[in-house]
XYZ file of C-alpha atoms in Angstrom:
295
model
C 0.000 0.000 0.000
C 1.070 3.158 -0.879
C 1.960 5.621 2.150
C 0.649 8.746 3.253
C 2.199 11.762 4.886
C 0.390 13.144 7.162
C 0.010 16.804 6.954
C 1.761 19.080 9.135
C -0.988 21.299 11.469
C 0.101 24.860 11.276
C 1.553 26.390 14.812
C -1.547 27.670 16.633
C -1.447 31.593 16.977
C -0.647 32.792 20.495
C -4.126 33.922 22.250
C -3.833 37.687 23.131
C -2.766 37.875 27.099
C -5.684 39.026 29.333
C -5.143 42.034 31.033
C -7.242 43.772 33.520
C -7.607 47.172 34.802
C -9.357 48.742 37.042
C -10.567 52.195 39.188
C -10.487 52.364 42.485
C -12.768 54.927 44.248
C -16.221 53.497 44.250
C -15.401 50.557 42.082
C -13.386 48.695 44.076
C -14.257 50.327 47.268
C -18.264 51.505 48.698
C -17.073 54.915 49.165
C -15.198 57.565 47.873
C -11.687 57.536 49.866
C -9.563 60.788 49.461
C -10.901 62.289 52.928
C -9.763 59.413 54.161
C -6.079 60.088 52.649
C -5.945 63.538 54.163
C -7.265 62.355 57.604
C -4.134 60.087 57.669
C -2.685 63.662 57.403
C -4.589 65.537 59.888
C -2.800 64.466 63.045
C 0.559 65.707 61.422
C -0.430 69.321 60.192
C 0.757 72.222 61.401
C -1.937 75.005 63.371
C -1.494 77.186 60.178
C -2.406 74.900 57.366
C -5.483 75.673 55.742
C -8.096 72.894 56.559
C -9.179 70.471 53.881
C -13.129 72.235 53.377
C -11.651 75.525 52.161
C -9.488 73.658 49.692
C -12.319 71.785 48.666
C -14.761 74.957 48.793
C -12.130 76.393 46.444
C -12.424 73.446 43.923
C -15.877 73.512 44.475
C -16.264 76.966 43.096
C -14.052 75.841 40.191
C -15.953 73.653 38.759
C -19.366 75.238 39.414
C -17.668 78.090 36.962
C -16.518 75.761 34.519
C -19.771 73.738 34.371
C -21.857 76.970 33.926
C -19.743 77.484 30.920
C -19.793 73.956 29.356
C -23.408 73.131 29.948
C -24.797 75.136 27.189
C -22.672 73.363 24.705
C -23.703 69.937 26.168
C -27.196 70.867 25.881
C -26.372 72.178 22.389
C -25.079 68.973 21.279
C -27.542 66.692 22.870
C -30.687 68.887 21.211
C -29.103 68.009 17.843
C -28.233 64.423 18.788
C -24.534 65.155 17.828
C -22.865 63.849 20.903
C -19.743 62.160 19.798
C -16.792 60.088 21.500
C -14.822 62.939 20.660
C -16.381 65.941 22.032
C -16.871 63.767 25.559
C -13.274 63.720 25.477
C -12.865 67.623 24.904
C -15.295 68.000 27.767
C -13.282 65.499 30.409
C -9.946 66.902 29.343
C -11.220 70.646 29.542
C -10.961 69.411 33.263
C -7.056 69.136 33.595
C -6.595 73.016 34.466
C -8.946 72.627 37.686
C -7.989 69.344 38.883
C -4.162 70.528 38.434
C -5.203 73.547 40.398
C -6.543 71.771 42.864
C -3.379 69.822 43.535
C -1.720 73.135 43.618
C -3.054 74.297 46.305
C -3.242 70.782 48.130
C 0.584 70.772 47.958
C 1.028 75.021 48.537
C -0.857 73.996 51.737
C 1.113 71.070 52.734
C -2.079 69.680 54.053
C -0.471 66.742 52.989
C 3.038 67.127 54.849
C 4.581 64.253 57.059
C 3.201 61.643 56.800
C 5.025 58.233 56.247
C 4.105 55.255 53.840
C 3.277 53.391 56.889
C 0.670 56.122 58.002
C -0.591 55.835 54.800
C -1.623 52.377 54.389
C -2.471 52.292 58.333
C -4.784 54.536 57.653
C -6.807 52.725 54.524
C -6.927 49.159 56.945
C -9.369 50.758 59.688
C -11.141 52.884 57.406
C -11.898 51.290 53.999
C -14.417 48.491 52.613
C -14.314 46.735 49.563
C -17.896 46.125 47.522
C -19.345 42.601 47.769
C -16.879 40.256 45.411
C -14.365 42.859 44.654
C -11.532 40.995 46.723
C -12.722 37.553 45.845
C -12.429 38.648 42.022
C -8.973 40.642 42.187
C -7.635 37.012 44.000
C -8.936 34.917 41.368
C -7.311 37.363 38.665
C -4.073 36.893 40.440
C -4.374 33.128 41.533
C -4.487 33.205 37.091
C -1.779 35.042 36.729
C -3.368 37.732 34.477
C -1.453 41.147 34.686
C -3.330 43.645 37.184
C -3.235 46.943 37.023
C -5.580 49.838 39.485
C -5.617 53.259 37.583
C -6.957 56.205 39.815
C -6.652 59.788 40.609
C -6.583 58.290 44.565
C -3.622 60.507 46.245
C -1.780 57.475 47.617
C -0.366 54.328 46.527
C 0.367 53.209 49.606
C -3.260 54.005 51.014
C -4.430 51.981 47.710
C -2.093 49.400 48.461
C -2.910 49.237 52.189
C -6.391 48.861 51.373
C -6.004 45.661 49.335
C -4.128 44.275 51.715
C -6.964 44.874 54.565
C -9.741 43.844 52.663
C -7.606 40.796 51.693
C -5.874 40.691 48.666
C -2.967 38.630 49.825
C -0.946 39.217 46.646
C -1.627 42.843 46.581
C 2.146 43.458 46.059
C 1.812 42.054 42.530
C -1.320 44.633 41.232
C 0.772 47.336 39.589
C -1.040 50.591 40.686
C -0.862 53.998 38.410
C -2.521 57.068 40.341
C -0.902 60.616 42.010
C 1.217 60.293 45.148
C 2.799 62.319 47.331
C 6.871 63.170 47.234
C 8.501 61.472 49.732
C 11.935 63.210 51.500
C 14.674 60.206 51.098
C 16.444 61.232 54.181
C 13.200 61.329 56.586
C 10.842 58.998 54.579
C 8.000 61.749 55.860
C 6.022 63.308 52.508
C 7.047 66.980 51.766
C 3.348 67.771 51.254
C 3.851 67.962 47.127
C 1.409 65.834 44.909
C 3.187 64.702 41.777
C -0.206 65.246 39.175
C -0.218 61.415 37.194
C -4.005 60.892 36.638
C -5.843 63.226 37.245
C -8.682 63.401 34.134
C -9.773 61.004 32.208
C -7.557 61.448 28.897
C -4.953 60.379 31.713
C -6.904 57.114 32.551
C -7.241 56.349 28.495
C -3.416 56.864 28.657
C -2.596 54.843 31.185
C -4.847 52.045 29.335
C -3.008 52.292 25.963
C 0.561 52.377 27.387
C -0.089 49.444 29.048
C -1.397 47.656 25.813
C 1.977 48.631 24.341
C 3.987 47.115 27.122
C 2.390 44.164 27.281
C 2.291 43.897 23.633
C 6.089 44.330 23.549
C 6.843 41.860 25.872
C 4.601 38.991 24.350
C 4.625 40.317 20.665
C 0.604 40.663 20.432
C -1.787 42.629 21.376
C -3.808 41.753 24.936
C -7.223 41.472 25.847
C -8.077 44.533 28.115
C -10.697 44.677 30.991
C -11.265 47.446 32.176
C -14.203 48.366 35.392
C -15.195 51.886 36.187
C -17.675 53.549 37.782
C -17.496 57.589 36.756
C -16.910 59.703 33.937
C -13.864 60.225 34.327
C -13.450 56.185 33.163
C -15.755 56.114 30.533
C -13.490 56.647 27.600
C -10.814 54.123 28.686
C -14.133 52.039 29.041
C -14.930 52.509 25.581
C -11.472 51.792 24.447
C -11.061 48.704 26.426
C -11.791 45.555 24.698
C -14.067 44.715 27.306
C -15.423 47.377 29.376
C -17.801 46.998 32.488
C -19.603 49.974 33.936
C -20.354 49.123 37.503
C -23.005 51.041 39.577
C -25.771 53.244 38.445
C -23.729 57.323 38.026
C -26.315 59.362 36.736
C -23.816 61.163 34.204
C -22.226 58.210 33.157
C -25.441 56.804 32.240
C -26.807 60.281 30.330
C -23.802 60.114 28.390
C -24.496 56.332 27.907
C -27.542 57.509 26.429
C -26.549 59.910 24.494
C -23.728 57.911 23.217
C -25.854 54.827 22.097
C -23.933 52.666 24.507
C -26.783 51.668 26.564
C -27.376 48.018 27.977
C -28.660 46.072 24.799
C -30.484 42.844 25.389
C -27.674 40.620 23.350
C -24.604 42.937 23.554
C -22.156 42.824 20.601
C -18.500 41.563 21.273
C -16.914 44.906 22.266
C -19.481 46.561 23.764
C -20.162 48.343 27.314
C -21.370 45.816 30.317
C -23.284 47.298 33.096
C -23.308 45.858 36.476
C -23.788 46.363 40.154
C -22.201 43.027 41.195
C -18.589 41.961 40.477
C -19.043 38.253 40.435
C -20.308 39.125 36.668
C -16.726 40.474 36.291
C -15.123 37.610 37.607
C -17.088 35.237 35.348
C -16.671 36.977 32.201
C -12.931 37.654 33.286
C -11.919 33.558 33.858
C -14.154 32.836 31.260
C -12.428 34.537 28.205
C -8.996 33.390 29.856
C -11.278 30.134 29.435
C -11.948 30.560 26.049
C -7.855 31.429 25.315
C -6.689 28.296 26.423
């Protein structure tokens, strides 16, 4: 009988790497946290620093100027249904002069002056709580492996950090986390009361997103999979750019401009599409279940 040569199966491509990415403030955690990053502060300032409600009242007044002047060209847009992906970036970056003004004076005031990495982190294990799943799911990403990444315009990485670690994230040390932080003095270890601005709107968030696409797509030579979770505005555009993007809680203006957007919960969502959630065991499942699907 005549033999046959079996045909040689081509090399199977490499599955893109799943990589996820998330906020921190209000998506990983029930509240918002930076009062709780100056009140690790409080017990260090000095009788003449300015206290943390007039700084605020000052941002405060900020943006109630700045809205008054963008919300007739919102409404503008809306009434002639020409809301696009690009002007909702304009808007969120027309933000970077007040939140950088804000820092300003949070660092002029040395409001946030020293305090150690220690009193940092301290200070996030009595006072912060995790939403229902949010540990279970950030264990379960690192239990696989996947490369973790928390992108915020928090003040502290060591209050982020500390925070995982009390709400149990055992390998917290391996979630890479990209936010603003304080300048540290090397010879005291005590903060100097400078902020060093890293993310503060969200064009800095979408940043953050695509650089690490591009060094995870140098290091493996393809392109990953990126999750990203967010709960405000201020993520919505890295939402949209992730591959997979999950909206979690209910924000009123993330949901207008949802709306206005067309990204709205359909009933059979398209690959690519926004997901909308209040409960991050949906995260978790969709998460293992495309590194699932890669295998």
């Amino acid at each position: 009988m005549p033999q046959t040569t079996a045909t040689p199966r081509s090399p199977r491509s490499p599955r893109p790497a799943v990589v996820v990415a998330v906020d921190f403030d209000k998506t990983l955690t029930v509240q918002d946290t930076v009062a709780q990053v100056v009140a690790a502060a409080s017990s260090h300032n000095h009788p003449q620093t300015p206290s943390f409600d007039s700084l605020v009242d000052a941002y405060t007044q900020d943006l109630t100027t700045h809205q008054s002047i963008w919300s007739p060209k919102i409404n503008n847009h809306v009434a002639t249904s020409s809301v696009t992906a690009g002007f909702l970036q304009t808007y969120l970056d027309s933000h970077r002069t007040i939140e950088h003004a804000s820092l300003a004076r949070i660092s002029a005031s040395k409001l946030m002056a020293g305090v150690s990495r220690k009193d940092f982190s301290i200070a996030a294990s009595k006072n912060v709580c995790f939403q229902p799943g949010a540990s279970t799911a950030l264990r379960r990403f690192l239990h696989l492996r996947l490369s973790t990444y928390i992108v915020s315009v928090n003040w502290s990485e060591d209050f982020i950090r500390g925070a995982l670690h009390a709400n149990g994230v055992e390998d917290a040390d391996h979630i890479k986390i990209i936010c603003n932080d304080p300048v540290f003095d090397c010879k005291t270890g005590l903060s100097t009361g400078e902020l060093v601005p890293r993310i503060t709107v969200a064009g800095d968030k979408l940043e953050a997103i695509k650089g690490i696409r591009r060094s995870v797509q140098e290091r493996n030579s393809h392109v990953p999979f990126i999750v990203y979770v967010g709960d405000s505005l201020t993520d919505l555009p890295a939402l949209i750019d992730a591959d997979l993007g999950f909206v979690i809680g209910n924000n009123s203006s993330v949901m207008s401009w949802c709306r206005w957007l067309d990204l709205l919960p359909q009933p059979d969502p398209p690959p690519g599409s926004l997901r909308f959630t209040n409960n991050w065991s949906d995260i978790e499942n969709a998460v293992v279940q495309k590194v699932l699907d890669n295998k």
